[in-house]
Amino acid sequence: MAFDKVWVLAEVADGKPTGTTLELLTKAREIGGAVEAWTWGGEGSAVAATLGAYGATKVYDTGDLGGALPGVPVAAAMAAQVQGGNAPTAILAATSYDGRDIAGRLSAKLDVGVLTNVVGLSDDGTSEHAVFGGTTVVKAAFTGNPPYLFLVRPKSFAAEESGGGAAEVTTVEVPDAGATNAAKIVQRHVEERIGPKLDEAAVVVSGGRGLGEAEKFSMIEELAKLLKGAPGASRAIVDAGWVPYSYQVGQTGKTVKPTVYIACGISGATQHMVGMKGAKNIVAINKDQEAPIFSIADLGIVGDVHKVLPKVIEALQSRA
Amino acid sequence: MNVVVCVKQIPDPATPGKLDPNTKTLVREGKLILDDSDAYGVEMALQLADKAGGGEVTLVSMAPNEEVGGLRTALAMGAAKAILVSDESLKGADALTTAKVLAAAIKRAEPDLVIAATESTDGYTGTTPVQVAELLGLPAVTFAKHVEIDGSTVKVDRQTEAGYDEVECPLPALVTVTAGVVEPRYPSFKGIMAAKGKPVDTLKVGDLGIEAPAVGQQVVDVAAAEERQAGEIVVDEGDAHERVVAFLEQLKVI
Ligand SMILES: Cc1cc2nc3c(=O)[nH]c(=O)nc-3n(C[C@H](O)[C@H](O)[C@H](O)COP(=O)(O)OP(=O)(O)OC[C@H]3O[C@@H](n4cnc5c(N)ncnc54)[C@H](O)[C@@H]3O)c2cc1C
Ligand SMILES: Cc1cc2nc3c(=O)[nH]c(=O)nc-3n(C[C@H](O)[C@H](O)[C@H](O)COP(=O)(O)OP(=O)(O)OC[C@H]3O[C@@H](n4cnc5c(N)ncnc54)[C@H](O)[C@@H]3O)c2cc1C
């Protein structure tokens, strides 16, 4: 089965399509005939050139959503197109906040399932899924009628330009979704981060519960800064409130694939490893020789982070 | 205020998940427990109902073999009652099928607020709650890290890529909570004893007035993921930092 037409949910951050959006467009080109993108909030025209450069010929934009969370109105607009006869074979979205909201709504509206945690997709219609915290790969296929909905994990595919021209932007109507569309954003809060983005950095230094206390995370930040990298974290210390959620690496956090990942005081739960085991090189520092993280580390240091890290930092400072 | 909490009962995550080599669906044998992810929802519901000064917390679960292990834990935390849908025809259900069943069961409790987790521990599609909301015609606010009720409005701090959004939504509504939204209580001995007598309404699909929904997807193959090999392990004798620095040098990141 080939995909005639593939729609990609294009997410925009800081005026640019997200990295995952470009990955999805590249994949869509590979498996599909025509590739078209969806944006919302009137962002379509600003990103039409980039979306086109990665293979989209058309961009559907919903226009301003009036502060509504995108899940309901975007799914309503997409469903209206599908029901009006403009239907794709497949719809690709990222496993992101809005991606899941939109895919979930659309799935119920169109009465089609969603294949989730997708890490591979081929033009015979089968998808690959990382399940059980990434320890098992499952191949799946839809048995019903299209459109087929796929929620894809970030960094599953490489992004490559196609050299296409700017995509043509069409503003589509958002049908009245009534009471379901009542959730409104009243205030946005942006957490400041310095240095490269966690999911784009060449070096990621992450800390876990083994740091012992919130103040010790400064060691992680210091080392990350010295290596021009980004600090990351395990969920244990995010839940404990030591660092914001945006630092979290793993199943429910970010997927990272840096040149080097340095895990400090992190045990290596499957849910953490699924987010970082794609790193080219892994260094782990943990005082417990039996910690699972050592099973995937290229260099494992059995030691106390409070002893090893200050010395690494000092050594790097003296080189600077 | 009446709150429904969706609670999934899952195999103990300490023992890794398995797929049946023949049917390629999850092996669900042995005792099921309350999904940790849903303990947050139960706690949130109990606190909100308490603050609202009345109303009941009802649990809704779909699970095989009339399993109540996880429900008893949530009842012991303080929920008033539970609706359990258990039906042989639901074996191998996908998320949308699950959502159809949950939606039909939730309707019976006529809630002002429905709470679920952002994603379960075993299947983690993270789509079921939004599908439930759509089927019930409810607005939804996902990824809540803080929830408050103000009259007939639910106010949520919703996690975002960049930070968080303050979102407001009129009730009735569905909210999905993240881990850490509240600290779940441990069931007290009194709670555990009381839970034994609390009502669990066990239903079949037919009792809900719906037909067993068809599943539109299929697992065709299962394989172990490629494993990374362990490299060198060095026990720190006071000079391990030199190894780290040398490794970084070799990779040319310094
Ligand atoms: C549905 C679900 C989703 C999840 N998603 C994620 C996710 O996205 N990301 C994530 O990270 N987790 C996730 N988790 C949680 C995960 O299962 C683990 O609980 C978590 O990763 C543990 O964090 P940790 O390694 O920091 O803590 P711990 O497991 O407590 O490990 C601490 C480690 O530090 C070591 N240590 C202690 N003191 C020192 C010292 N002085 N020096 C050196 N080492 C020391 C210990 O030996 C231990 O190995 C998820 C769980 C569930 C159920
Ligand atoms: C490894 C694996 C991969 C799977 N992949 C897919 C897939 O790609 N697509 C698909 O459609 N299905 C998939 N399934 C099936 C799916 O997990 C089940 O249908 C499940 O009942 C609902 O999805 P979930 O566990 O992913 O829930 P999620 O959507 O992750 O759950 C979020 C919350 O919804 C509530 N909830 C979910 N299920 C129940 C329940 N049974 N009872 C009460 N509350 C509940 C809970 O509050 C839960 O925390 C998969 C299952 C497994 C084991």
XYZ file of C-alpha atoms and ligand atoms in Angstrom:
680
model
C 0.000 0.000 0.000
C 1.373 3.354 -0.911
C 0.177 6.608 0.583
C -1.332 8.876 -2.057
C -1.476 12.001 0.007
C 0.071 12.614 3.397
C -0.788 15.449 5.771
C 1.752 16.619 8.316
C 0.799 18.592 11.411
C 3.377 21.369 11.337
C 4.150 22.827 14.738
C 5.736 26.240 14.924
C 7.938 27.567 17.733
C 9.637 30.980 17.765
C 8.377 31.604 14.245
C 9.976 28.452 12.795
C 8.744 24.914 12.151
C 9.989 22.575 14.890
C 12.718 20.064 14.110
C 10.233 17.217 14.365
C 7.983 18.888 11.789
C 10.845 18.805 9.278
C 11.524 15.150 10.133
C 7.872 14.315 9.483
C 7.828 16.182 6.162
C 10.929 14.312 5.004
C 9.318 10.979 5.906
C 6.049 11.979 4.271
C 7.886 12.660 0.996
C 9.446 9.228 1.156
C 6.203 7.309 1.690
C 3.651 9.498 0.001
C 2.673 11.014 -3.318
C 1.623 14.530 -2.327
C 2.709 16.135 0.943
C 0.629 18.864 2.554
C 1.049 20.597 5.900
C -1.324 21.999 8.504
C -0.633 25.008 10.690
C -2.811 27.045 12.998
C -3.012 30.508 14.489
C -2.128 32.173 11.178
C 1.489 30.952 11.295
C 1.165 29.354 7.850
C 2.474 32.181 5.674
C 5.536 32.821 7.860
C 6.686 29.206 7.543
C 5.445 28.354 4.032
C 8.928 28.733 2.544
C 10.554 26.325 5.007
C 7.693 23.835 4.806
C 8.019 23.976 1.018
C 11.771 23.457 1.206
C 11.090 20.189 3.012
C 8.508 18.988 0.534
C 5.085 20.434 1.378
C 3.262 21.803 -1.646
C 0.341 23.197 0.292
C -0.273 24.604 3.760
C -3.701 24.662 5.337
C -3.952 27.239 8.110
C -6.866 27.682 10.466
C -6.216 31.377 11.096
C -6.387 32.862 14.578
C -7.867 30.504 17.169
C -8.923 33.214 19.612
C -6.881 31.789 22.474
C -8.393 28.311 22.206
C -6.172 25.287 22.779
C -5.524 23.933 19.251
C -6.769 20.367 19.831
C -10.452 20.955 19.176
C -10.495 23.630 16.439
C -7.665 22.149 14.368
C -9.192 18.653 14.501
C -12.575 20.129 13.590
C -11.095 21.913 10.564
C -9.280 18.775 9.441
C -12.346 16.587 9.888
C -14.395 19.052 7.844
C -11.913 18.785 4.964
C -11.890 14.991 5.133
C -15.657 14.777 5.276
C -15.882 17.268 2.427
C -13.911 14.890 0.211
C -10.381 16.277 0.634
C -8.940 13.280 2.468
C -5.317 12.149 2.798
C -4.229 8.520 3.147
C -2.157 9.261 6.229
C -1.783 12.020 8.785
C 1.509 12.377 10.668
C 1.802 14.301 13.921
C 4.508 14.528 16.553
C 4.112 12.974 19.987
C 3.844 16.471 21.442
C 1.325 18.311 23.593
C -0.731 19.696 20.752
C 0.012 16.779 18.422
C -1.623 14.327 20.793
C -4.582 16.591 21.477
C -5.283 17.081 17.784
C -4.768 13.405 16.856
C -6.961 12.194 19.725
C -9.817 14.531 18.798
C -9.532 13.727 15.110
C -9.464 10.001 15.784
C -12.761 10.148 17.654
C -14.332 12.480 15.080
C -13.414 10.278 12.104
C -13.779 7.013 14.039
C -10.292 5.808 13.104
C -7.581 4.614 15.490
C -4.202 6.214 16.123
C -0.914 4.358 15.957
C 1.305 5.927 18.594
C 4.963 5.986 19.645
C 5.886 5.467 16.012
C 9.638 5.310 15.344
C 9.542 3.866 11.828
C 7.188 4.042 8.872
C 7.446 2.385 5.479
C 5.510 2.791 2.261
C 3.937 -0.665 2.578
C 1.830 0.879 5.339
C 3.511 -0.736 8.322
C 4.810 1.283 11.231
C 7.379 0.518 13.901
C 6.771 1.303 17.550
C 9.061 1.488 20.528
C 7.129 -0.141 23.354
C 7.878 -1.223 26.927
C 10.167 1.747 27.386
C 11.909 1.135 24.088
C 13.025 -2.429 24.853
C 10.759 -3.975 22.227
C 10.016 -2.946 18.661
C 6.575 -3.783 17.374
C 5.437 -3.590 13.764
C 1.824 -2.663 13.247
C -0.576 -1.966 10.423
C -4.034 -0.483 10.087
C -6.755 -2.838 8.971
C -9.604 -0.364 8.426
C -10.116 2.496 6.005
C -7.914 5.603 5.743
C -7.043 8.204 6.803
C -4.476 6.540 9.040
C -3.272 8.548 12.003
C 0.304 8.255 13.234
C 1.835 9.904 16.302
C 5.579 9.872 15.757
C 8.299 10.212 18.383
C 10.741 13.087 17.819
C 14.131 12.236 16.251
C 12.808 9.089 14.597
C 13.727 10.285 11.112
C 16.424 12.505 9.648
C 15.267 15.830 8.187
C 16.422 16.599 4.655
C 15.488 19.436 2.341
C 13.826 18.615 -0.964
C 14.645 21.914 -2.568
C 10.969 22.667 -3.179
C 9.628 26.186 -3.501
C 7.366 27.893 -0.961
C 4.160 26.017 -0.239
C 0.874 27.605 -1.234
C -1.094 28.753 1.828
C -4.846 28.233 2.095
C -6.833 29.483 5.038
C -9.458 26.924 5.977
C -12.629 27.430 7.901
C -12.935 26.182 11.464
C -16.424 24.770 12.024
C -18.163 25.763 15.254
C -17.166 23.071 17.738
C -19.573 24.305 20.425
C -18.892 23.517 24.059
C -15.915 21.272 23.285
C -13.935 24.342 22.207
C -14.289 26.166 25.541
C -10.742 25.733 26.912
C -8.944 29.078 26.521
C -5.380 30.135 27.164
C -5.424 33.233 29.386
C -1.688 33.661 29.983
C 1.483 32.117 28.585
C 4.621 31.599 30.653
C 7.998 31.053 29.044
C 10.777 29.589 31.155
C 14.144 31.143 30.391
C 16.913 28.824 29.278
C 20.461 29.720 28.478
C 22.713 27.870 26.043
C 21.626 25.514 23.276
C 18.254 23.787 23.259
C 18.191 20.434 25.020
C 17.055 18.508 21.949
C 19.527 20.261 19.629
C 22.691 20.369 21.767
C 25.779 18.357 20.783
C 26.497 17.690 24.443
C 23.894 16.959 27.113
C 24.801 16.698 30.790
C 21.969 15.264 32.867
C 21.513 14.942 36.595
C 19.357 12.577 38.618
C 18.380 11.829 42.171
C 21.964 10.763 42.907
C 22.862 14.472 43.106
C 21.240 14.351 46.543
C 19.809 17.878 46.652
C 18.514 20.600 44.327
C 21.492 22.929 44.923
C 23.871 20.331 43.505
C 22.270 20.686 40.083
C 24.536 23.720 39.675
C 27.364 21.220 39.031
C 25.399 19.893 36.049
C 24.791 23.413 34.739
C 28.444 24.325 35.183
C 29.675 21.257 33.320
C 27.113 21.754 30.550
C 28.247 25.356 30.163
C 31.909 24.374 29.949
C 31.062 21.867 27.208
C 28.765 24.352 25.400
C 26.014 21.841 25.975
C 22.591 21.739 27.588
C 21.662 20.547 31.066
C 19.049 17.792 31.311
C 17.402 15.785 34.064
C 15.691 12.563 35.055
C 12.039 12.669 35.925
C 12.803 11.976 39.582
C 14.298 15.427 40.065
C 11.741 17.157 37.846
C 8.925 15.702 39.965
C 10.843 16.749 43.068
C 10.774 20.319 41.736
C 14.558 20.755 41.468
C 14.393 21.746 37.796
C 11.591 22.633 35.369
C 9.883 19.950 33.324
C 11.482 21.284 30.143
C 14.757 19.673 31.342
C 13.310 16.165 31.445
C 14.814 13.518 29.185
C 12.890 10.316 28.533
C 9.608 8.773 27.580
C 7.525 11.664 28.858
C 10.234 14.249 28.303
C 12.595 15.070 25.473
C 14.281 12.632 23.122
C 17.910 13.636 22.659
C 20.568 12.348 20.282
C 23.696 14.343 21.122
C 27.316 13.473 20.341
C 27.833 12.862 24.051
C 25.318 12.284 26.837
C 26.705 12.433 30.367
C 24.376 10.871 32.964
C 25.234 11.827 36.553
C 23.508 10.056 39.431
C 20.884 8.570 37.116
C 19.976 4.900 37.576
C 18.903 4.233 33.974
C 15.209 3.364 34.176
C 13.842 2.189 30.801
C 11.691 5.335 30.644
C 14.803 7.479 30.945
C 16.926 5.428 28.554
C 14.329 5.527 25.766
C 14.994 9.269 25.552
C 18.795 9.137 25.379
C 20.028 5.787 24.152
C 20.237 7.179 20.634
C 23.170 9.348 21.765
C 26.378 8.650 19.831
C 28.369 8.313 23.054
C 27.231 7.833 26.624
C 29.168 8.534 29.802
C 27.639 7.498 33.117
C 28.732 8.369 36.631
C 26.998 6.355 39.334
C 28.135 4.994 42.671
C 26.271 1.721 42.189
C 28.149 -0.674 39.914
C 24.868 -2.522 39.256
C 23.018 0.564 37.953
C 21.293 -0.287 34.617
C 22.714 2.862 33.000
C 26.113 1.123 32.860
C 24.703 -1.470 30.472
C 24.519 1.153 27.720
C 27.411 3.434 28.691
C 30.521 3.661 26.516
C 32.397 4.929 29.537
C 31.058 4.093 32.989
C 32.551 5.627 36.110
C 31.659 3.840 39.318
C 32.017 6.717 41.736
C 30.475 9.513 43.751
C 29.212 12.434 41.640
C 30.217 14.802 44.457
C 33.816 13.694 44.085
C 34.106 13.090 40.345
C 32.144 16.037 38.920
C 34.002 18.847 40.758
C 37.281 17.398 39.490
C 36.027 17.167 35.897
C 34.804 20.765 36.138
C 38.111 21.929 37.605
C 40.098 20.128 34.898
C 38.022 21.754 32.148
C 38.237 25.195 33.762
C 41.999 24.983 33.905
C 42.095 24.246 30.167
C 39.926 27.207 29.272
C -18.935 18.462 42.746
C -18.923 14.996 41.224
C -15.633 13.832 39.811
C -14.926 10.753 37.740
C -11.369 9.471 37.672
C -10.319 7.076 34.925
C -8.051 4.507 36.509
C -6.186 1.919 34.555
C -5.288 -1.357 36.224
C -2.038 -2.684 34.845
C 0.432 -5.552 35.319
C 3.170 -4.674 37.806
C 5.622 -2.502 35.816
C 8.485 -4.063 37.810
C 8.023 -7.153 35.646
C 8.634 -6.146 32.021
C 5.703 -6.221 29.602
C 5.206 -9.128 27.239
C 3.226 -9.609 24.056
C 1.530 -12.904 23.316
C 3.488 -14.407 20.386
C 0.262 -15.637 18.765
C -2.317 -12.900 19.276
C 0.348 -10.162 19.574
C -1.639 -8.421 22.261
C -0.441 -7.649 25.770
C -0.213 -10.612 28.103
C -2.443 -9.693 31.006
C -2.178 -12.468 33.492
C -1.795 -12.372 37.214
C -2.766 -9.564 39.516
C -3.274 -6.093 38.161
C -2.398 -3.021 40.189
C -3.372 0.643 40.133
C -1.299 2.457 37.503
C 0.954 4.876 39.394
C 0.097 7.552 36.837
C -3.536 7.388 37.943
C -2.758 7.704 41.664
C -2.174 11.413 40.929
C -5.619 11.725 39.352
C -7.295 10.004 42.285
C -5.552 12.292 44.770
C -6.386 15.381 42.698
C -10.042 14.376 42.530
C -10.237 13.743 46.272
C -8.694 17.129 47.037
C -10.943 19.004 44.587
C -14.127 17.326 45.832
C -13.051 18.056 49.382
C -12.410 21.751 48.637
C -15.728 22.027 46.806
C -17.313 20.899 50.074
C -19.126 17.864 48.787
C -19.720 15.530 45.918
C -18.410 12.110 45.146
C -15.367 10.676 43.484
C -16.285 7.773 41.193
C -13.684 5.547 39.578
C -14.148 4.207 36.065
C -12.009 1.372 34.761
C -11.952 -1.087 31.908
C -10.037 -4.250 32.715
C -10.126 -7.971 31.920
C -11.310 -10.757 34.243
C -13.341 -8.473 36.525
C -10.064 -7.341 38.020
C -10.499 -5.000 41.011
C -7.012 -4.982 42.583
C -6.188 -1.475 41.418
C -9.690 -0.184 42.084
C -9.467 -1.308 45.717
C -6.291 0.715 46.143
C -8.000 3.835 44.766
C -11.093 3.183 46.884
C -8.817 2.833 49.902
C -7.390 6.275 49.103
C -10.915 7.625 49.513
C -12.959 7.294 46.313
C -16.628 6.496 47.000
C -17.406 3.899 44.365
C -16.331 2.371 41.099
C -17.661 1.330 37.717
C -15.753 -1.537 36.117
C -16.286 -2.689 32.560
C -14.973 -6.175 32.001
C -15.852 -8.099 28.879
C -14.174 -10.858 26.912
C -15.063 -9.026 23.683
C -12.729 -6.161 24.613
C -9.578 -8.250 24.435
C -6.930 -6.497 22.331
C -8.842 -3.201 22.402
C -7.046 -0.181 20.994
C -7.183 3.256 22.580
C -10.245 4.427 20.623
C -12.186 1.284 21.559
C -11.168 1.802 25.175
C -12.315 5.419 24.943
C -15.728 4.394 23.617
C -16.231 2.038 26.541
C -14.957 4.515 29.129
C -17.113 7.319 27.695
C -20.260 5.204 27.936
C -19.431 4.252 31.538
C -18.515 7.814 32.565
C -21.853 9.119 31.280
C -23.640 7.085 33.950
C -21.916 9.013 36.738
C -22.908 12.446 35.323
C -19.667 14.095 36.425
C -18.833 17.806 36.564
C -15.203 16.922 36.025
C -13.435 13.914 34.502
C -9.801 13.322 35.422
C -7.337 10.975 33.699
C -3.557 10.731 33.518
C -1.709 12.197 30.536
C -0.522 8.706 29.695
C -0.618 5.235 31.173
C 2.509 3.371 32.251
C 2.052 0.287 30.062
C 0.473 1.345 26.774
C 1.266 5.094 26.940
C -0.538 6.136 23.792
C -1.667 9.242 25.681
C -4.658 9.553 23.387
C -7.462 7.820 25.310
C -8.521 10.781 27.485
C -8.905 13.220 24.570
C -10.853 10.600 22.632
C -13.117 10.208 25.675
C -13.639 13.975 25.826
C -14.579 14.141 22.150
C -17.005 11.230 22.477
C -18.653 12.926 25.471
C -18.691 16.350 23.808
C -16.528 17.819 26.564
C -13.738 20.390 26.382
C -10.399 19.105 27.638
C -7.257 20.531 29.168
C -4.318 18.143 28.945
C -0.938 18.068 30.697
C -2.112 19.804 33.863
C 0.570 20.509 36.437
C -1.758 22.535 38.638
C -5.563 22.354 38.878
C -8.010 24.592 40.730
C -11.781 24.909 40.648
C -13.230 28.409 40.740
C -17.027 28.215 40.801
C -17.990 26.534 37.545
C -14.584 27.025 35.933
C -11.542 24.790 36.068
C -8.220 26.661 36.029
C -5.215 24.703 34.870
C -1.516 25.350 34.460
C -0.832 23.358 31.322
C 2.696 22.174 30.579
C 4.081 23.414 27.252
C 7.315 23.054 25.340
C 8.406 26.525 26.435
C 7.012 26.616 29.977
C 3.332 26.560 30.830
C 0.020 28.172 29.877
C -2.704 29.272 32.261
C -5.869 27.772 30.778
C -9.461 28.303 31.877
C -12.355 26.100 30.955
C -16.006 25.950 32.013
C -17.294 22.733 33.616
C -18.150 20.023 32.751
C -14.712 19.264 31.356
C -11.984 16.657 31.208
C -8.503 17.289 32.603
C -5.419 15.096 32.269
C -2.860 15.411 35.030
C 0.904 14.933 34.959
C 2.920 13.179 37.650
C 3.709 15.608 40.410
C 0.454 17.612 40.125
C -0.218 16.545 43.725
C 1.408 14.055 46.069
C -0.784 10.912 46.250
C -1.631 9.792 49.783
C -0.939 6.288 51.008
C -4.128 4.407 51.840
C -4.567 4.241 55.616
C -5.431 0.983 57.380
C -8.912 2.392 57.956
C -9.165 3.263 54.285
C -8.141 -0.224 53.234
C -10.764 -1.787 55.497
C -13.467 0.630 54.291
C -12.599 -0.033 50.643
C -13.645 -3.660 50.985
C -17.260 -2.618 51.477
C -17.423 0.082 48.791
C -19.595 -0.632 45.735
C -18.012 -1.745 42.464
C -20.551 -1.828 39.659
C -19.292 -4.494 37.248
C -20.680 -4.205 33.728
C -20.520 -5.888 30.363
C -20.341 -3.946 27.114
C -24.014 -4.763 26.485
C -25.005 -3.096 29.785
C -23.621 0.190 28.457
C -25.958 0.205 25.495
C -23.103 0.051 23.007
C -21.819 -2.677 20.753
C -18.323 -4.073 21.127
C -16.387 -1.593 18.980
C -14.221 -2.912 16.157
C -10.459 -2.517 16.366
C -8.888 -0.995 13.261
C -5.238 -1.821 13.770
C -3.111 -4.867 14.214
C 0.340 -5.750 15.446
C 2.073 -7.752 12.724
C 5.503 -8.358 14.204
C 7.364 -8.156 17.506
C 11.124 -7.958 17.967
C 13.601 -7.008 20.650
C 15.065 -3.543 20.154
C 18.696 -3.338 19.102
C 20.758 -3.282 22.255
C 23.620 -0.957 22.927
C 26.745 -2.644 24.162
C 28.253 -1.697 27.471
C 31.692 -0.122 27.157
C 34.429 0.254 29.690
C 33.649 0.462 33.394
C 36.135 2.270 35.611
C 35.966 2.278 39.396
C 36.934 5.708 40.708
C 40.150 5.664 42.720
C 40.335 9.430 42.854
C 41.478 9.899 39.264
C 38.454 8.793 37.191
C 37.842 12.402 36.154
C 40.952 12.098 33.985
C 39.273 9.305 32.059
C 36.196 11.452 31.496
C 38.288 14.359 30.236
C 40.321 12.046 27.966
C 37.113 10.556 26.551
C 35.703 14.011 25.781
C 39.001 14.979 24.190
C 38.954 11.912 21.994
C 35.447 12.868 20.826
C 36.696 16.390 20.124
C 33.969 18.056 22.150
C 36.691 19.900 24.070
C 4.862 6.381 32.694
C 6.219 6.750 33.174
C 6.951 7.667 32.444
C 8.238 8.035 32.864
N 8.923 8.934 32.111
C 10.193 9.251 32.489
C 10.966 10.160 31.713
O 10.513 10.721 30.703
N 12.233 10.418 32.112
C 12.790 9.859 33.235
O 13.957 10.155 33.550
N 12.067 9.025 33.994
C 10.788 8.714 33.656
N 10.072 7.879 34.460
C 10.606 7.548 35.790
C 11.632 6.438 35.795
O 10.945 5.210 35.894
C 12.583 6.569 37.003
O 11.820 6.594 38.186
C 13.473 7.804 36.969
O 14.086 7.942 35.708
C 14.520 7.695 38.051
O 15.297 8.862 38.107
P 16.785 8.802 38.700
O 17.599 7.883 37.890
O 17.237 10.218 38.829
O 16.554 8.276 40.175
P 16.872 6.885 40.840
O 16.314 5.769 40.076
O 16.525 7.034 42.264
O 18.449 6.752 40.686
C 19.385 7.504 41.367
C 20.743 6.901 41.044
O 21.748 7.716 41.621
C 22.773 6.890 42.141
N 23.455 7.648 43.188
C 22.999 7.971 44.418
N 23.903 8.740 45.061
C 24.937 8.907 44.220
C 26.173 9.591 44.306
N 26.520 10.292 45.389
N 27.020 9.544 43.252
C 26.682 8.830 42.127
N 25.530 8.178 41.994
C 24.670 8.205 43.024
C 22.074 5.658 42.634
O 22.976 4.554 42.643
C 20.963 5.503 41.604
O 21.360 4.648 40.559
C 8.793 7.489 34.050
C 8.057 6.566 34.781
C 6.784 6.186 34.354
C 6.046 5.185 35.162
C 2.812 -1.807 24.107
C 1.459 -1.311 23.691
C 1.341 -0.438 22.601
C 0.074 0.014 22.207
N -0.023 0.852 21.135
C -1.244 1.305 20.772
C -1.394 2.207 19.684
O -0.415 2.584 19.040
N -2.637 2.664 19.379
C -3.744 2.270 20.079
O -4.839 2.731 19.762
N -3.632 1.393 21.090
C -2.420 0.909 21.450
N -2.316 0.031 22.490
C -3.528 -0.371 23.206
C -3.853 0.633 24.303
O -2.753 0.786 25.167
C -5.023 0.147 25.109
O -6.132 0.132 24.270
C -5.354 0.925 26.340
O -6.543 0.379 26.909
C -5.621 2.419 26.204
O -4.522 3.087 25.904
P -3.300 3.496 26.877
O -2.995 2.526 27.891
O -2.270 3.797 25.905
O -3.874 4.751 27.585
P -3.376 6.243 27.625
O -4.123 7.030 26.631
O -1.900 6.363 27.660
O -3.970 6.515 29.076
C -4.136 7.777 29.643
C -5.106 7.640 30.766
O -6.398 7.260 30.269
C -7.059 6.457 31.244
N -7.233 5.081 30.748
C -6.650 4.481 29.703
N -7.047 3.194 29.616
C -7.913 2.993 30.625
C -8.666 1.876 31.079
N -8.600 0.697 30.464
N -9.460 2.035 32.169
C -9.529 3.235 32.795
N -8.838 4.315 32.435
C -8.034 4.196 31.351
C -6.144 6.430 32.450
O -6.407 7.533 33.263
C -4.790 6.562 31.788
O -3.773 6.934 32.667
C -1.058 -0.412 22.900
C -0.917 -1.269 23.978
C 0.321 -1.728 24.382
C 0.439 -2.652 25.541
